Coordinates of C-alpha atoms in Angstrom, one line a residue:
S1021 CA 17.5 3.8 4.5
F1022 CA 17.6 2.6 0.9
S1023 CA 15.2 -0.3 0.2
K1024 CA 15.6 -2.5 -3.0
Q1025 CA 12.4 -3.3 -4.8
F1026 CA 13.9 -6.1 -6.9
H1027 CA 16.3 -9.0 -6.0
K1028 CA 18.0 -11.2 -8.5
P1029 CA 20.5 -14.1 -8.1
Q1030 CA 24.0 -12.6 -7.7
Q1031 CA 25.9 -12.7 -10.9
D1032 CA 29.5 -14.1 -11.2
K1033 CA 32.2 -11.7 -10.1
Q1034 CA 33.5 -11.2 -13.7
D1035 CA 30.0 -10.1 -14.7
T1036 CA 29.4 -7.5 -12.0
I1037 CA 29.8 -4.5 -14.4
M1038 CA 27.4 -1.9 -13.4
G1039 CA 25.6 -0.8 -16.4
K1040 CA 21.9 -1.6 -16.0
G1041 CA 19.6 0.4 -18.2
A1042 CA 16.2 1.8 -17.6
Y1043 CA 13.4 3.9 -19.3
I1044 CA 12.3 6.9 -17.4
R1045 CA 9.6 9.6 -17.6
I1046 CA 8.7 12.4 -15.2
Q1047 CA 5.0 13.5 -15.0
N1048 CA 4.0 16.6 -13.3
K1049 CA 0.6 15.7 -11.9
S1050 CA 0.5 18.8 -9.6
T1051 CA -1.1 22.1 -10.1
F1052 CA 2.2 23.9 -10.1
D1053 CA 4.8 24.6 -12.8
V1054 CA 8.1 23.0 -11.6
T1055 CA 11.8 22.8 -12.4
V1056 CA 13.7 19.5 -12.2
E1057 CA 17.3 19.4 -11.5
L1058 CA 19.7 16.5 -11.0
G1059 CA 22.3 16.4 -8.2
N1060 CA 24.7 14.3 -6.3
I1061 CA 25.4 12.2 -9.3
R1062 CA 27.6 9.1 -8.8
S1063 CA 28.6 6.4 -11.2
V1064 CA 25.7 7.0 -13.6
D1065 CA 26.2 7.5 -17.4
D1066 CA 25.6 10.9 -18.9
V1067 CA 23.2 9.4 -21.5
G1068 CA 19.8 10.9 -21.3
M1069 CA 20.5 13.1 -18.3
T1070 CA 19.9 16.4 -20.2
E1071 CA 16.5 15.2 -21.4
I1072 CA 15.1 14.6 -17.9
Q1073 CA 16.0 18.1 -16.5
G1074 CA 14.3 21.5 -17.0
S1075 CA 11.0 23.0 -16.5
I1076 CA 7.7 21.1 -16.6
A1077 CA 4.3 22.8 -16.8
A1078 CA 1.4 21.5 -14.7
G1079 CA 0.0 18.5 -16.5
A1080 CA 3.1 18.1 -18.7
Q1081 CA 6.1 15.7 -18.7
L1082 CA 9.7 15.2 -19.5
P1083 CA 11.1 13.9 -21.8
C1084 CA 9.4 16.0 -24.6
E1085 CA 10.7 13.5 -27.2
G1086 CA 11.7 9.9 -26.6
E1087 CA 10.7 6.3 -27.2
D1088 CA 7.3 4.7 -27.0
K1089 CA 9.0 1.7 -25.4
F1090 CA 6.0 0.0 -23.7
G1091 CA 3.3 0.4 -26.5
D1092 CA 1.2 2.8 -24.7
D1093 CA 1.9 6.0 -26.7
N1094 CA 4.0 7.4 -23.7
L1095 CA 7.5 8.7 -24.2
Y1096 CA 10.4 7.6 -22.1
Q1097 CA 14.1 8.4 -22.0
Y1098 CA 16.8 5.8 -21.8
I1099 CA 19.3 6.1 -18.9
E1100 CA 21.9 3.6 -17.5
G1101 CA 24.6 3.0 -14.8
D1102 CA 28.2 3.8 -15.8
N1103 CA 29.7 0.6 -17.1
R1104 CA 33.3 1.8 -16.5
F1105 CA 32.9 0.5 -12.8
F1106 CA 34.1 -3.0 -12.7
F1107 CA 33.2 -3.5 -9.1
Q1108 CA 29.7 -3.6 -7.8
K1109 CA 29.2 -0.2 -6.4
D1110 CA 25.8 1.5 -6.2
G1111 CA 25.4 4.4 -8.6
Y1112 CA 22.9 7.1 -7.8
F1113 CA 21.5 10.6 -8.5
E1114 CA 19.0 12.9 -6.8
F1115 CA 15.9 14.3 -8.4
I1116 CA 15.2 17.7 -7.0
V1117 CA 11.9 19.4 -7.7
Q1118 CA 11.7 23.1 -7.3
V1119 CA 8.6 25.3 -7.1
E1120 CA 8.8 29.0 -6.8
G1121 CA 8.1 30.2 -3.2
S1122 CA 8.4 26.6 -1.8
S1123 CA 11.0 24.4 -0.3
P1124 CA 12.1 21.6 -2.7
S1125 CA 11.1 18.0 -2.8
S1126 CA 13.4 15.3 -3.8
L1127 CA 14.2 11.6 -4.1
Y1128 CA 17.1 9.4 -5.0
L1129 CA 17.4 6.8 -7.8
K1130 CA 20.0 4.1 -7.4
V1131 CA 21.4 1.4 -9.6
D1132 CA 23.8 -1.5 -9.5
N1133 CA 24.4 -4.3 -12.1
N1134 CA 21.1 -6.0 -11.4
D1135 CA 18.5 -3.4 -10.3
W1136 CA 17.1 0.1 -10.2
W1137 CA 15.4 1.2 -7.0
A1138 CA 14.3 4.5 -5.3
E1139 CA 14.4 6.2 -2.0
D1140 CA 11.6 8.6 -1.6
K1141 CA 12.2 11.5 0.7
S1142 CA 9.4 13.2 2.6
P1143 CA 9.2 16.9 1.7
D1144 CA 9.1 19.7 4.1
A1145 CA 5.6 20.5 5.5
D1146 CA 5.7 23.8 3.5
S1147 CA 6.7 22.1 0.2
F1148 CA 4.0 22.7 -2.4
V1149 CA 4.8 19.3 -4.1
K1150 CA 5.9 15.8 -3.4
V1151 CA 8.0 13.8 -5.9
V1152 CA 7.5 10.0 -5.8
S1153 CA 8.7 7.1 -7.9
D1154 CA 7.6 3.6 -8.9
V1155 CA 10.1 1.2 -10.4
D1156 CA 8.8 -1.8 -12.4
E1157 CA 10.3 -4.4 -14.6
E1158 CA 8.7 -5.7 -17.8
D1159 CA 10.3 -8.2 -20.1
D1160 CA 13.7 -7.7 -18.3
Q1161 CA 13.5 -4.0 -18.8
F1162 CA 13.1 -1.5 -16.1
R1163 CA 10.6 1.3 -16.2
I1164 CA 10.8 4.2 -13.8
E1165 CA 7.8 6.5 -13.3
I1166 CA 8.6 9.7 -11.5
R1167 CA 5.4 11.5 -10.5
I1168 CA 5.0 15.0 -9.0
Y1169 CA 1.9 15.5 -6.9
N1170 CA 0.5 18.3 -4.8
N1171 CA 1.8 17.8 -1.3
Y1172 CA -0.8 17.0 1.4
Q1173 CA 0.1 15.9 5.0
G1174 CA -0.6 12.3 5.7
T1175 CA -2.0 13.2 9.1
S1176 CA -4.6 15.8 7.8
W1177 CA -5.2 15.4 4.1
M1178 CA -8.9 15.1 4.3
G1179 CA -9.1 18.4 6.1
E1180 CA -6.7 20.0 3.6
L1181 CA -8.8 18.8 0.7
S1182 CA -12.1 20.2 2.1
E1183 CA -12.9 22.3 -0.9
H1184 CA -12.7 19.1 -3.0
I1185 CA -14.4 16.5 -0.8
A1186 CA -16.7 18.2 1.7
E1187 CA -19.6 17.9 -0.5
T1188 CA -18.7 14.4 -1.8
P1189 CA -20.3 11.3 -0.5
L1190 CA -17.8 9.4 1.6
C1191 CA -18.4 6.3 -0.5
R1192 CA -17.1 8.3 -3.5
V1193 CA -14.0 9.8 -2.0
G1194 CA -10.7 8.2 -2.9
L1195 CA -9.3 6.5 0.2
P1196 CA -5.9 4.7 0.4
G1197 CA -6.0 1.5 2.3
T1198 CA -4.1 -1.6 3.2
H1199 CA -4.7 -5.3 2.8
D1200 CA -4.4 -7.3 6.0
S1201 CA -3.6 -4.1 7.9
G1202 CA -2.7 -5.7 11.1
T1203 CA 0.0 -8.1 10.1
Y1204 CA 3.1 -6.0 10.8
Q1205 CA 4.1 -8.2 13.7
F1206 CA 3.3 -11.6 15.2
D1207 CA 3.4 -13.2 18.6
K1208 CA 5.6 -16.3 18.3
E1209 CA 4.5 -17.6 21.7
M1210 CA 0.9 -18.2 20.4
G1211 CA 1.8 -20.0 17.3
A1212 CA -0.6 -20.6 14.4
S1213 CA -4.0 -18.8 14.3
P1214 CA -7.3 -20.6 13.3
D1215 CA -7.7 -18.8 10.0
N1216 CA -5.1 -20.7 7.9
D1217 CA -4.9 -24.5 7.5
L1218 CA -1.4 -24.4 6.2
T1219 CA 0.2 -22.7 9.2
S1220 CA -1.9 -24.8 11.6
T1221 CA -0.7 -27.9 9.9
I1222 CA 2.9 -26.8 10.1
Q1223 CA 2.5 -25.9 13.8
D1224 CA 1.0 -29.3 14.6
K1225 CA 3.9 -31.1 12.9
L1226 CA 6.4 -29.0 14.8
D1227 CA 4.7 -29.7 18.1
K1228 CA 4.4 -33.5 17.4
G1229 CA 8.1 -33.6 16.3
R1230 CA 9.1 -32.0 19.6
L1231 CA 11.4 -29.6 17.9
L1232 CA 13.5 -27.3 20.0
G1233 CA 11.7 -24.0 20.7
A1234 CA 14.4 -22.0 18.9
V1235 CA 14.0 -24.0 15.7
T1236 CA 10.2 -23.8 16.0
D1237 CA 10.4 -20.0 16.4
L1238 CA 12.7 -19.8 13.4
I1239 CA 10.4 -21.8 11.2
L1240 CA 7.4 -19.8 12.3
G1241 CA 9.3 -16.6 11.7
T1242 CA 10.0 -17.7 8.2
I1243 CA 6.4 -18.6 7.6
F1244 CA 5.3 -15.2 9.0
T1245 CA 7.7 -13.3 6.7
R1246 CA 6.9 -15.3 3.6
L1247 CA 3.1 -16.1 3.9
C1248 CA 1.5 -13.9 6.6
Q1249 CA 2.9 -10.5 6.7
C1250 CA 1.3 -8.1 4.3
Q1251 CA 2.3 -4.8 5.9
D1252 CA 5.3 -3.6 8.0
K1253 CA 4.0 -0.4 9.4
S1254 CA 1.9 -0.1 12.6
F1255 CA -1.6 1.1 12.5
R1256 CA -0.6 4.6 13.7
E1257 CA 2.2 4.8 11.2
Q1258 CA -0.2 3.8 8.5
L1259 CA -2.7 6.4 9.5
D1260 CA 0.0 9.0 9.9
V1261 CA 1.0 8.7 6.2
G1262 CA -2.5 8.9 4.8
I1263 CA -4.1 5.4 5.0
R1264 CA -7.8 5.8 5.7
Y1265 CA -9.1 2.2 5.3
L1266 CA -8.0 -0.7 7.6
D1267 CA -8.8 -4.4 6.6
L1268 CA -9.2 -6.3 9.9
R1269 CA -9.2 -10.0 10.3
I1270 CA -9.6 -10.9 14.0
A1271 CA -9.5 -14.1 16.1
Y1272 CA -10.4 -14.8 19.7
H1273 CA -7.4 -16.4 21.7
E1274 CA -9.0 -18.7 24.3
E1275 CA -6.0 -19.1 26.6
S1276 CA -5.4 -15.3 26.9
G1277 CA -8.9 -14.2 26.5
K1278 CA -7.8 -11.5 24.0
Y1279 CA -8.6 -10.6 20.5
F1280 CA -5.8 -10.3 17.9
T1281 CA -5.6 -9.5 14.2
C1282 CA -4.5 -12.6 12.4
H1283 CA -3.3 -14.0 9.1
G1284 CA -2.0 -17.5 9.7
V1285 CA -0.5 -16.3 13.1
Y1286 CA -1.8 -14.1 15.9
C1287 CA -0.6 -10.7 15.2
V1288 CA -1.7 -7.4 17.0
D1289 CA -3.7 -7.2 20.2
M1290 CA -6.9 -5.4 19.3
K1291 CA -6.9 -3.4 22.4
D1292 CA -3.5 -1.8 21.5
A1293 CA -4.8 -1.4 17.9
M1294 CA -7.9 0.4 18.9
Q1295 CA -6.0 2.8 21.2
E1296 CA -3.6 3.7 18.3
I1297 CA -6.5 4.4 16.1
N1298 CA -8.3 6.5 18.6
D1299 CA -5.2 8.5 19.4
F1300 CA -4.8 9.3 15.8
L1301 CA -8.4 10.4 15.4
T1302 CA -8.3 12.5 18.5
D1303 CA -5.2 14.3 17.2
N1304 CA -6.7 14.8 13.7
P1305 CA -10.4 15.6 14.1
K1306 CA -11.2 16.0 10.4
E1307 CA -9.9 12.6 9.4
I1308 CA -12.3 9.7 8.8
V1309 CA -11.2 6.0 9.0
I1310 CA -13.1 3.0 7.7
L1311 CA -12.6 -0.1 9.9
D1312 CA -13.6 -3.1 8.0
V1313 CA -13.9 -6.2 10.3
N1314 CA -14.5 -8.7 7.5
H1315 CA -13.1 -12.0 8.9
L1316 CA -13.7 -13.3 12.4
Y1317 CA -12.5 -16.6 13.9
D1318 CA -13.3 -18.6 17.0
M1319 CA -15.7 -15.9 18.1
E1320 CA -18.9 -17.9 18.7
D1321 CA -19.9 -16.3 22.0
H1322 CA -17.1 -13.7 22.2
H1323 CA -18.4 -10.9 19.9
A1324 CA -19.5 -8.7 22.8
G1325 CA -16.0 -8.4 24.4
L1326 CA -14.6 -7.2 21.1
V1327 CA -17.3 -4.8 20.1
D1328 CA -17.7 -3.3 23.5
D1329 CA -14.0 -2.5 23.7
M1330 CA -14.0 -1.0 20.1
L1331 CA -17.0 1.2 21.0
A1332 CA -15.7 2.2 24.4
T1333 CA -12.3 3.2 22.9
L1334 CA -13.7 5.3 20.0
G1335 CA -16.8 6.6 21.9
E1336 CA -18.8 9.2 20.0
K1337 CA -16.4 9.2 17.0
V1338 CA -18.3 6.0 15.7
A1339 CA -20.7 6.8 13.0
D1340 CA -24.4 5.8 13.6
N1341 CA -26.0 4.6 10.3
R1342 CA -29.4 5.5 11.7
E1343 CA -28.3 9.1 11.2
I1344 CA -26.0 8.9 8.2
Q1345 CA -25.3 6.5 5.4
A1346 CA -22.3 5.7 3.1
T1347 CA -23.8 8.3 0.7
G1348 CA -23.5 11.0 3.5
T1349 CA -21.0 13.7 2.5
V1350 CA -17.7 14.2 4.2
G1351 CA -19.0 17.5 5.4
E1352 CA -22.0 15.8 7.1
F1353 CA -19.7 13.4 8.9
W1354 CA -17.6 16.3 10.1
E1355 CA -20.8 18.1 11.3
K1356 CA -21.8 15.2 13.5
G1357 CA -18.3 14.5 14.8
Y1358 CA -18.2 11.0 13.1
Q1359 CA -14.6 9.8 12.4
A1360 CA -14.9 6.1 12.3
V1361 CA -17.2 3.7 10.4
I1362 CA -17.2 0.1 11.8
L1363 CA -18.2 -2.5 9.2
Y1364 CA -18.7 -5.8 11.0
C1365 CA -19.2 -9.3 9.5
G1366 CA -20.7 -10.9 12.7
H1367 CA -24.3 -10.7 11.5
S1368 CA -25.7 -12.3 14.7
C1369 CA -24.7 -9.5 16.9
L1370 CA -25.7 -6.6 14.8
P1371 CA -29.1 -6.2 16.4
D1372 CA -27.4 -5.8 19.8
Y1373 CA -25.6 -2.7 18.5
P1374 CA -28.1 -0.8 16.4
G1375 CA -26.5 1.9 14.2
V1376 CA -22.9 1.7 15.3
L1377 CA -22.1 -1.6 13.6
W1378 CA -22.6 -1.3 9.9
G1379 CA -23.3 -4.6 8.1
Q1380 CA -21.1 -6.0 5.3
G1381 CA -24.0 -5.2 2.9
E1382 CA -22.8 -1.6 3.1
I1383 CA -19.5 -2.5 1.3
R1384 CA -18.4 -4.4 -1.8
S1385 CA -14.9 -5.8 -1.8
P1386 CA -14.5 -8.5 -4.5
W1387 CA -11.4 -10.6 -4.2
P1388 CA -9.6 -10.9 -7.6
N1389 CA -8.0 -14.2 -6.7
V1390 CA -5.4 -14.1 -9.5
I1391 CA -1.6 -14.5 -9.6
E1392 CA -0.8 -12.6 -12.9
A1393 CA -1.0 -8.8 -13.2
G1394 CA -2.6 -9.0 -16.6
E1395 CA -5.6 -11.1 -15.1
L1396 CA -5.7 -8.6 -12.2
H1397 CA -6.0 -5.6 -14.6
E1398 CA -8.9 -7.1 -16.4
K1399 CA -10.8 -8.0 -13.3
L1400 CA -10.3 -4.6 -11.6
K1401 CA -11.2 -2.7 -14.7
E1402 CA -14.5 -4.5 -14.9
Q1403 CA -15.2 -3.9 -11.3
V1404 CA -14.3 -0.2 -11.3
E1405 CA -16.6 0.4 -14.3
N1406 CA -19.6 -1.4 -12.9
H1407 CA -19.6 -1.0 -9.1
D1408 CA -22.5 0.4 -7.1
T1409 CA -21.4 4.0 -6.3
N1410 CA -23.9 4.2 -3.3
K1411 CA -21.9 1.7 -1.3
F1412 CA -18.4 1.6 0.0
F1413 CA -16.3 -0.1 -2.7
V1414 CA -12.8 -1.7 -2.4
V1415 CA -10.4 -2.2 -5.3
Q1416 CA -8.1 -5.0 -4.2
G1417 CA -4.9 -4.3 -6.0
L1418 CA -3.1 -7.5 -5.1
L1419 CA -2.1 -10.9 -6.3
T1420 CA -2.8 -14.2 -4.5
P1421 CA -0.2 -17.1 -4.8
D1422 CA -1.5 -20.5 -5.6
G1423 CA -1.7 -22.7 -2.5
E1424 CA 0.5 -25.4 -4.0
L1425 CA 3.1 -22.8 -5.0
I1426 CA 3.2 -21.6 -1.4
K1427 CA 3.8 -25.1 0.0
Q1428 CA 6.6 -25.8 -2.5
E1429 CA 8.4 -22.5 -1.9
I1430 CA 7.9 -22.0 1.8
F1431 CA 11.4 -23.2 2.9
D1432 CA 13.2 -22.3 -0.4
S1433 CA 15.7 -19.5 0.3
G1434 CA 14.9 -18.1 -3.1
G1435 CA 11.1 -18.7 -2.9
A1436 CA 8.1 -16.6 -3.3
S1437 CA 6.6 -14.3 -0.5
I1438 CA 3.8 -11.9 -0.3
K1439 CA 6.2 -9.1 -0.5
S1440 CA 8.0 -10.2 -3.6
I1441 CA 4.7 -11.0 -5.4
A1442 CA 3.3 -7.5 -4.5
T1443 CA 6.2 -5.9 -6.4
K1444 CA 4.6 -7.5 -9.6
C1445 CA 1.5 -5.5 -9.4
S1446 CA 1.5 -2.6 -6.9
S1447 CA 3.2 -0.1 -9.2
K1448 CA 0.8 -1.1 -12.0
V1449 CA -2.1 -0.4 -9.7
V1450 CA -0.8 3.3 -9.4
D1451 CA -0.5 3.5 -13.2
W1452 CA -4.1 2.4 -13.6
I1453 CA -5.3 4.9 -11.0
D1454 CA -3.5 7.7 -12.7
E1455 CA -4.0 6.8 -16.3
E1456 CA -7.1 4.5 -16.9
W1457 CA -9.4 5.2 -14.0
K1458 CA -9.0 9.0 -13.6
E1459 CA -12.5 9.6 -14.9
Q1460 CA -14.0 6.7 -13.0
P1461 CA -15.6 7.0 -9.4
L1462 CA -13.1 5.4 -7.1
N1463 CA -13.4 4.8 -3.4
I1464 CA -11.0 2.6 -1.6
V1465 CA -7.9 1.1 -3.1
I1466 CA -5.7 -1.4 -1.1
V1467 CA -2.4 -3.1 -1.7
D1468 CA 0.2 -5.2 0.2
F1469 CA 3.2 -3.3 1.5
F1470 CA 1.7 0.0 0.5
Q1471 CA 4.9 2.0 1.3
N1472 CA 6.7 0.2 -1.7
C1473 CA 4.7 2.0 -4.2
S1474 CA 3.0 5.6 -4.7
L1475 CA -0.5 4.4 -3.8
V1476 CA -1.1 7.0 -0.9
P1477 CA -0.2 10.2 -2.9
A1478 CA -1.9 8.8 -6.1
V1479 CA -5.2 8.2 -4.4
I1480 CA -5.2 11.3 -2.2
N1481 CA -4.6 13.5 -5.4
F1482 CA -7.3 11.6 -7.2
N1483 CA -9.7 13.6 -5.2
R1484 CA -8.7 16.9 -6.8
K1485 CA -10.3 15.9 -10.2

């Protein structure tokens, strides 16, 4: 289904003339010469359409001539919706990318009077390329980046890239990841989790006020959607499309005796999570996943239950750091049958599990803690250029809302959410990977709501350099 990336207040009916403009370019990042055609055009003006069709050599782009609209010496072509339509109807057209001897890859771009957005379509397994899009808005002007990458299957891309990564240390392989990976659902019966003062305070007030259960559930659901949810794909779904780093924040739930991922609320039962992860690794024996257990809550005397279950589920797939380090090559991990690295922040129990629990000293994951994309850019640039390449390293491509802003906006129907804030930076992170950091040694890159940008194919293809 189509999913809008931007939402603005509805205009008055007399103003709903569909004619929103955008600047677009198509970059061929693949190793193949391609031909771009447009099809299924509806309610889109002819302006600029000729300039974004035709042949594109590997490493080249369309348009060949255009405007340096954004001050970065890159050329864009202006396009717009057809302003002859006086009722708000979506206009759209299909990008079709052809490679000789291959099935095509395509996506749809859509427009109305307010927005541009895209629907990426997964190519056939035998398609040589994958076309993806990132739609961004700068100074009330839409910018559309269409990128054509080599097509690697999300379930098996590490094995497919063996000639490029087998001799590369795992800590220098580009790995797409997710922030707060286990926040795609929550258990309303359990209420607030111990990791967030705001949700706990709201839960306490709801309980003291003796609000009806349905009202309480509604409020908690709003809190989850706005403040707590950072992903909307399950662990298996994330891994199946190419994610190889999972950010795990875990709390022990006393009443049930179970362990859950958490982010203000209790989310996913860790027993179920580990089974999904193990099933994926069993099905895909050349794929390696980093499990970063970096926050633990209410665990005191309960580490053993969690760790024992993780190790029992994954078995011999768990890498032993007495035999291999972060600088071990992907090929060496394959030779030993290691598919999972467990980084664990519970220092007190590390001696009880020698080798199989890797301490947090093996990874660097600096939190930017900024709310503006410009500030994020500066912080990440410095980190990427100066990190220790002998340890796992996480680029956190995300913005963090100010606490007071969250409290003010939580019940405002037009208020901020993690998802809306992510749209301000995720596509820019892809730009930085492709343009600014292509000569830098990247490792793990994470974002919120990863499927709303082209992070996965960008990071996977980064490994071909």
